Amino acid sequence: MNDKHCTFNTHRLVDLALAFIVACELVACATTRLPAVPNDAQNEAIVPGMPGIRYRLPDVDGLVRDARVTIEREQADLRAHGYRGSLPPIAYLAISGGAENGAFGAGLLVGWTLHGDRPSFNVVTGVSTGALIAPFAFLGPTYDTQLKRLYTETSAADVMFFRGYLYALLGDSVADNLPLQRLVDRNITQELLEAIATESKKGRTLLIATTDLDAQTSVLWNVTLIAESRHPNALNLVRQILIASAAIPGEFPPVMIDVEANGRRYQEMHVDGGTTHQVFTMPPQLVLRNIAPRERTLYIIRNSRLVMSSKEVERNTLSIAGRAVESLIHTQGIGDIYEIAASAQRDGANLRLAYIPDDFQRVPREPFERDFMKELFALGYDLGKKGYPWRTAPPGMEKP
């Protein structure tokens, strides 16, 4: 080996080392944060300028208080329209997580509109992909076209891009969800937020769940109150919440939300709401029949099948870990449905459950495959348009 060749290799190694150091510094800068909220200050932490717009489970005192306020608002709105009877029946809608499987729930809602008996839901809740559907489901059929476009014209490139192996090892996620952030920015507008605020005055509620990963706590965000606050940061916060609710840990970066407690600034790390709950209505600690006597129907859209298909798992770490996480997510989602069903039974509420038919065996070739989502949307649409055969209980809880 000649001296010239040795010099070239030395320079090449130096360049690679410098590039590695720079990359590490960039990743480190991208993943720095303010301190997490101390354990003894969790209940005092608020988003600056917007107190009372979220509920940290298992504490439901604020949720109970706000639920009573919504009833008062609903009664006032009913009187303004000439209604003088007792409280009428109401409907709740809970939309689960499921990534690209959210196309099923979106299609079901749009088809349900055409069937002609889709309720105006008093309460809508969403988790993960269900969080992205929830604002449009809450505002009703006027937003069906937008909802359809979101789940039939979107592909992986509109949701994420791979960051590279170095960032995956040293950063906070494998992929960057900047495309999803842009998609949310285009669809969640100030006009949409104003429409949500208007419905809030009528006694309606939109709740989105995220997971505070530092505290390992489910956080329910009252988007209707955020919209009604008209705080300068309200729109940005709602967008952050939707992105956070769909931020699968490890796959997408977490959303860092600035808070303050006892005069000090902190940051909370929020990730996919499905980390703690795949679907929810009201926390089981909140007994609905104690809020007000009335007929209630809880609709659940499960963006998944109830029974998962068997498949051969390759004998390697990533395949085994990936399949295990799929199993955890699936069984947690089923558990959430049974919890809701038990609470509904206790409170005398009607339960209606929809899910992807077990005979739909198609799997996406890649995450957020457009053709797959179109096919799944069409399936949900057809079932909704014909009149979905809602189950009145999960398997094993049906009345004889």
Coordinates of C-alpha atoms in Angstrom, one line a residue:
M1 CA 0.0 0.0 0.0
N2 CA 1.5 3.3 -1.0
D3 CA 1.6 6.5 1.1
K4 CA -0.9 8.2 -1.1
H5 CA -3.4 5.5 -0.6
C6 CA -2.8 5.5 3.2
T7 CA -3.3 9.3 3.3
F8 CA -6.6 8.9 1.4
N9 CA -7.9 6.2 3.8
T10 CA -6.9 8.3 6.8
H11 CA -8.7 11.3 5.4
R12 CA -11.7 9.2 4.6
L13 CA -11.8 7.8 8.1
V14 CA -11.5 11.2 9.6
D15 CA -14.4 12.5 7.4
L16 CA -16.6 9.5 8.5
A17 CA -15.8 10.1 12.1
L18 CA -16.6 13.8 11.9
A19 CA -19.8 13.0 10.1
F20 CA -20.8 10.5 12.8
I21 CA -20.0 13.1 15.6
V22 CA -22.0 15.8 13.8
A23 CA -24.9 13.4 13.3
C24 CA -24.8 12.4 17.0
E25 CA -24.8 16.1 18.0
L26 CA -27.8 16.8 15.7
V27 CA -29.7 13.9 17.1
A28 CA -28.9 15.0 20.7
C29 CA -30.1 18.5 20.0
A30 CA -33.3 17.2 18.5
T31 CA -34.0 15.0 21.5
T32 CA -33.3 17.5 24.4
R33 CA -36.2 18.5 26.6
L34 CA -37.3 20.5 29.6
P35 CA -37.6 18.5 32.9
A36 CA -40.6 16.3 33.4
V37 CA -43.3 17.3 35.9
P38 CA -42.3 16.0 39.4
N39 CA -44.5 13.3 40.7
D40 CA -45.9 15.5 43.6
A41 CA -46.9 18.2 41.1
Q42 CA -48.8 16.1 38.5
N43 CA -52.2 17.4 39.5
E44 CA -51.0 21.1 39.4
A45 CA -49.6 20.9 35.9
I46 CA -51.5 23.0 33.4
V47 CA -51.1 24.2 29.9
P48 CA -50.2 27.9 30.2
G49 CA -53.3 30.1 29.8
M50 CA -55.7 27.1 29.5
P51 CA -56.5 25.6 32.9
G52 CA -59.2 23.0 33.2
I53 CA -59.1 21.7 29.6
R54 CA -57.9 18.1 30.4
Y55 CA -58.4 15.3 32.9
R56 CA -55.6 13.1 34.2
L57 CA -56.9 9.7 35.0
P58 CA -57.8 8.2 37.4
D59 CA -58.9 11.7 38.8
V60 CA -62.4 12.3 37.3
D61 CA -63.6 15.2 39.5
G62 CA -63.1 17.8 36.7
L63 CA -64.8 15.5 34.2
V64 CA -67.8 15.1 36.5
R65 CA -68.0 18.9 37.0
D66 CA -67.8 19.6 33.3
A67 CA -70.3 16.8 32.5
R68 CA -72.9 18.6 34.8
V69 CA -72.1 21.9 33.0
T70 CA -72.7 20.3 29.6
I71 CA -76.2 19.1 30.8
E72 CA -77.1 22.6 31.9
R73 CA -76.0 24.0 28.5
E74 CA -77.9 21.2 26.7
Q75 CA -81.1 22.1 28.7
A76 CA -80.7 25.8 27.8
D77 CA -80.3 25.0 24.1
L78 CA -83.3 22.7 24.2
R79 CA -85.4 25.4 25.9
A80 CA -84.3 27.9 23.3
H81 CA -85.7 25.6 20.6
G82 CA -89.0 25.1 22.4
Y83 CA -88.3 21.7 24.1
R84 CA -89.9 21.4 27.5
G85 CA -89.8 17.7 28.4
S86 CA -87.3 15.7 30.4
L87 CA -83.8 15.1 29.1
P88 CA -84.1 13.3 25.7
P89 CA -82.0 10.2 24.8
I90 CA -78.4 10.8 23.9
A91 CA -75.7 9.0 22.0
Y92 CA -72.0 8.6 22.6
L93 CA -69.5 7.6 20.0
A94 CA -66.1 6.0 20.8
I95 CA -63.6 5.5 17.9
S96 CA -60.7 3.2 18.5
G97 CA -57.1 3.2 17.3
G98 CA -56.0 1.0 14.4
A99 CA -53.6 3.1 12.1
E100 CA -54.6 2.5 8.5
N101 CA -57.6 0.4 9.7
G102 CA -59.2 3.7 10.6
A103 CA -60.4 3.7 7.0
F104 CA -63.1 1.2 8.2
G105 CA -64.5 3.6 10.8
A106 CA -64.4 6.5 8.4
G107 CA -66.3 4.6 5.7
L108 CA -68.8 3.3 8.2
L109 CA -69.6 6.9 9.4
V110 CA -70.0 8.2 5.8
G111 CA -72.2 5.2 4.8
W112 CA -74.2 5.6 8.0
T113 CA -75.1 9.2 6.9
L114 CA -76.7 7.8 3.8
H115 CA -78.6 5.2 5.7
G116 CA -80.3 8.1 7.4
D117 CA -80.2 7.4 11.1
R118 CA -76.8 8.5 12.1
P119 CA -77.2 10.4 15.5
S120 CA -75.8 13.8 16.4
F121 CA -73.5 12.5 19.1
N122 CA -73.5 14.4 22.4
V123 CA -70.1 12.9 23.2
V124 CA -67.4 11.8 20.8
T125 CA -64.1 10.2 21.9
G126 CA -61.1 9.2 19.9
V127 CA -57.8 7.4 20.3
S128 CA -54.9 7.3 17.8
T129 CA -56.4 7.0 14.3
G130 CA -59.7 7.4 16.0
A131 CA -58.5 10.8 17.3
L132 CA -58.0 11.9 13.7
I133 CA -61.5 10.8 12.8
A134 CA -63.2 12.2 15.9
P135 CA -63.4 15.9 15.0
F136 CA -65.1 15.2 11.7
A137 CA -67.4 12.6 13.3
F138 CA -68.3 15.2 16.0
L139 CA -69.2 17.9 13.5
G140 CA -71.4 15.6 11.5
P141 CA -72.2 14.8 7.9
T142 CA -71.1 18.2 6.7
Y143 CA -67.5 17.0 7.0
D144 CA -68.0 13.5 5.4
T145 CA -66.3 14.6 2.2
Q146 CA -63.2 15.7 4.1
L147 CA -63.2 12.5 6.1
K148 CA -63.5 10.3 3.0
R149 CA -60.6 12.2 1.4
L150 CA -58.4 11.8 4.5
Y151 CA -58.7 8.0 4.4
T152 CA -58.9 7.3 0.6
E153 CA -56.4 9.8 -0.8
T154 CA -53.6 9.4 1.8
S155 CA -50.6 7.1 1.5
A156 CA -47.5 6.4 3.6
A157 CA -45.7 9.4 2.1
D158 CA -48.5 11.6 3.5
V159 CA -47.9 10.2 7.0
M160 CA -44.2 9.6 7.6
F161 CA -40.7 9.1 6.2
F162 CA -37.9 6.9 7.4
R163 CA -35.2 8.9 9.3
G164 CA -32.3 6.5 8.9
Y165 CA -30.8 3.8 11.1
L166 CA -28.5 6.2 13.0
Y167 CA -31.4 8.3 14.1
A168 CA -33.4 5.2 14.9
L169 CA -30.6 4.1 17.3
L170 CA -29.8 7.5 18.8
G171 CA -32.9 9.5 18.3
D172 CA -36.5 9.2 19.6
S173 CA -38.1 7.3 16.7
V174 CA -37.6 5.3 13.6
A175 CA -39.8 7.5 11.4
D176 CA -40.5 11.2 11.2
N177 CA -44.2 12.2 11.1
L178 CA -43.7 15.7 9.7
P179 CA -45.9 14.7 6.7
L180 CA -48.7 13.8 9.1
Q181 CA -48.3 17.1 10.9
R182 CA -48.7 18.9 7.6
L183 CA -51.8 16.8 6.8
V184 CA -53.3 17.7 10.2
D185 CA -52.5 21.4 9.7
R186 CA -54.3 21.4 6.4
N187 CA -57.4 19.7 7.8
I188 CA -57.6 21.0 11.4
T189 CA -58.2 24.7 10.7
Q190 CA -59.4 27.7 12.7
E191 CA -62.7 27.5 10.9
L192 CA -63.1 23.9 12.1
L193 CA -62.1 24.9 15.6
E194 CA -64.8 27.6 15.6
A195 CA -67.4 25.0 14.6
I196 CA -66.4 22.8 17.5
A197 CA -66.6 25.8 19.9
T198 CA -70.2 26.5 18.7
E199 CA -71.2 22.9 19.5
S200 CA -69.6 23.2 22.9
K201 CA -72.1 25.9 23.8
K202 CA -74.9 23.4 23.0
G203 CA -73.6 21.0 25.6
R204 CA -71.6 18.6 23.4
T205 CA -68.2 17.2 24.2
L206 CA -65.2 16.0 22.1
L207 CA -62.5 14.1 24.1
I208 CA -59.2 12.9 22.7
A209 CA -56.9 10.6 24.7
T210 CA -53.1 10.8 24.8
T211 CA -50.6 9.1 27.1
D212 CA -48.3 11.1 29.3
L213 CA -45.3 8.7 29.0
D214 CA -43.4 10.2 31.9
A215 CA -46.3 9.6 34.3
Q216 CA -47.6 6.5 32.5
T217 CA -51.0 8.2 32.7
S218 CA -53.9 8.5 30.3
V219 CA -54.9 12.1 29.7
L220 CA -58.3 13.1 28.3
W221 CA -58.2 16.4 26.5
N222 CA -61.5 18.3 26.2
V223 CA -61.1 19.7 22.7
T224 CA -64.5 21.5 22.9
L225 CA -63.3 23.6 25.9
I226 CA -59.9 24.2 24.2
A227 CA -61.8 25.5 21.1
E228 CA -64.1 27.6 23.2
S229 CA -61.2 29.2 25.1
R230 CA -60.1 30.9 21.8
H231 CA -56.7 31.1 23.3
P232 CA -54.0 32.2 20.8
N233 CA -52.4 28.8 21.2
A234 CA -55.6 26.8 21.0
L235 CA -55.4 25.7 17.4
N236 CA -51.7 24.6 17.8
L237 CA -52.5 22.7 20.9
V238 CA -55.4 20.8 19.3
R239 CA -53.1 19.9 16.4
Q240 CA -50.4 18.7 18.9
I241 CA -53.0 16.6 20.7
L242 CA -54.1 14.8 17.6
I243 CA -50.5 14.2 16.5
A244 CA -49.6 12.9 20.0
S245 CA -52.6 10.6 20.1
A246 CA -51.4 8.9 16.9
A247 CA -47.7 8.9 17.9
I248 CA -46.9 5.2 18.1
P249 CA -43.9 5.0 20.6
G250 CA -40.7 4.2 18.9
E251 CA -42.2 4.5 15.4
F252 CA -43.1 8.2 15.6
P253 CA -41.5 10.9 17.7
P254 CA -43.4 11.9 20.9
V255 CA -45.0 15.3 21.2
M256 CA -43.5 17.5 23.9
I257 CA -46.2 19.7 25.5
D258 CA -45.1 22.7 27.6
V259 CA -46.8 22.9 31.0
E260 CA -46.3 24.8 34.2
A261 CA -46.7 23.8 37.8
N262 CA -46.1 25.9 40.9
G263 CA -44.6 28.7 38.9
R264 CA -42.0 26.4 37.1
R265 CA -41.9 25.3 33.5
Y266 CA -41.8 21.7 32.5
Q267 CA -42.5 19.5 29.5
E268 CA -44.7 16.4 29.3
M269 CA -43.9 13.6 26.8
H270 CA -47.1 12.6 25.1
V271 CA -47.5 9.6 22.9
D272 CA -50.2 7.4 21.3
G273 CA -53.4 7.3 23.5
G274 CA -53.6 3.6 22.6
T275 CA -50.6 3.0 24.9
T276 CA -53.0 3.2 27.8
H277 CA -56.5 2.8 26.2
Q278 CA -57.4 1.6 22.7
V279 CA -60.9 2.9 23.0
F280 CA -62.9 4.7 25.7
T281 CA -66.2 6.4 26.5
M282 CA -66.3 7.7 30.0
P283 CA -63.9 6.4 32.7
P284 CA -65.5 3.6 34.7
Q285 CA -65.1 5.7 37.9
L286 CA -67.7 8.1 36.4
V287 CA -71.2 6.6 37.0
L288 CA -73.3 8.0 34.2
R289 CA -76.6 7.4 35.8
N290 CA -75.5 9.6 38.8
I291 CA -75.0 12.5 36.4
A292 CA -78.6 12.7 35.1
P293 CA -81.3 10.1 34.6
R294 CA -81.9 9.6 30.8
E295 CA -81.5 6.9 28.1
R296 CA -78.0 6.6 26.8
T297 CA -76.6 4.6 23.8
L298 CA -72.8 4.0 23.6
Y299 CA -71.6 3.3 20.1
I300 CA -68.1 1.8 19.7
I301 CA -66.3 1.6 16.4
R302 CA -63.4 -0.8 16.7
N303 CA -61.0 -0.3 13.8
S304 CA -59.9 -3.9 13.9
R305 CA -61.2 -7.4 13.8
L306 CA -62.3 -9.1 17.1
V307 CA -60.3 -12.3 16.2
M308 CA -56.8 -12.0 14.9
S309 CA -55.5 -14.3 12.2
S310 CA -52.7 -16.8 12.9
K311 CA -49.5 -16.3 11.0
E312 CA -46.0 -17.8 11.1
V313 CA -43.6 -15.6 12.9
E314 CA -40.0 -15.6 11.8
R315 CA -37.5 -16.6 14.4
N316 CA -35.7 -13.3 14.9
T317 CA -35.8 -10.6 17.5
L318 CA -37.7 -7.9 15.5
S319 CA -40.3 -10.3 14.2
I320 CA -41.0 -11.8 17.7
A321 CA -41.1 -8.4 19.4
G322 CA -43.3 -6.9 16.6
R323 CA -45.8 -9.8 16.9
A324 CA -45.8 -9.5 20.7
V325 CA -46.6 -5.8 20.5
E326 CA -49.4 -6.6 18.0
S327 CA -50.8 -9.1 20.5
L328 CA -50.6 -6.7 23.4
I329 CA -52.4 -4.0 21.4
H330 CA -55.1 -6.3 20.2
T331 CA -55.9 -7.9 23.6
Q332 CA -55.8 -4.5 25.3
G333 CA -58.4 -3.2 22.8
I334 CA -60.6 -6.2 23.5
G335 CA -60.2 -5.6 27.2
D336 CA -61.3 -2.0 26.8
I337 CA -64.4 -3.1 25.0
Y338 CA -65.4 -5.4 27.8
E339 CA -64.7 -2.7 30.4
I340 CA -67.0 -0.3 28.5
A341 CA -69.6 -3.0 28.2
A342 CA -69.5 -3.7 32.0
S343 CA -69.8 0.0 32.7
A344 CA -72.8 0.3 30.3
Q345 CA -74.5 -2.6 31.9
R346 CA -74.0 -1.1 35.4
D347 CA -75.3 2.3 34.3
G348 CA -78.3 0.9 32.3
A349 CA -76.9 2.2 29.0
N350 CA -77.4 0.6 25.6
L351 CA -74.2 -0.7 23.9
R352 CA -73.7 -0.9 20.1
L353 CA -70.5 -2.4 18.8
A354 CA -69.1 -2.3 15.2
Y355 CA -65.8 -3.9 14.0
I356 CA -64.1 -5.1 10.9
P357 CA -65.7 -8.4 9.8
D358 CA -63.5 -11.4 10.7
D359 CA -63.7 -12.6 7.1
F360 CA -61.9 -9.5 5.9
Q361 CA -58.4 -11.0 5.6
R362 CA -56.6 -8.5 3.4
V363 CA -53.5 -7.0 5.0
P364 CA -51.6 -3.9 3.8
R365 CA -48.4 -4.4 1.8
E366 CA -46.9 -1.4 3.6
P367 CA -48.1 1.0 6.4
F368 CA -50.9 3.2 5.2
E369 CA -51.2 1.6 1.8
R370 CA -53.7 3.6 -0.2
D371 CA -55.4 0.8 -2.0
F372 CA -55.8 -1.1 1.2
M373 CA -57.4 1.9 2.9
K374 CA -59.7 2.5 -0.1
E375 CA -60.9 -1.1 0.0
L376 CA -61.4 -1.0 3.8
F377 CA -63.2 2.4 3.5
A378 CA -65.5 0.9 0.9
L379 CA -66.3 -2.1 3.1
G380 CA -67.2 0.2 6.0
Y381 CA -69.2 2.5 3.7
D382 CA -71.3 -0.4 2.3
L383 CA -72.0 -1.8 5.7
G384 CA -73.0 1.6 7.0
K385 CA -75.2 2.4 4.0
K386 CA -77.1 -0.9 4.3
G387 CA -77.5 -0.4 8.1
Y388 CA -74.7 -1.9 10.2
P389 CA -75.8 -4.9 12.2
W390 CA -74.6 -3.5 15.6
R391 CA -73.8 -6.0 18.3
T392 CA -75.4 -5.2 21.6
A393 CA -72.5 -6.8 23.6
P394 CA -69.1 -8.2 23.1
P395 CA -68.7 -12.0 22.8
G396 CA -69.7 -13.8 25.9
M397 CA -71.8 -10.9 27.4
E398 CA -74.9 -11.2 25.2
K399 CA -78.1 -11.7 27.0
P400 CA -79.6 -15.1 26.6

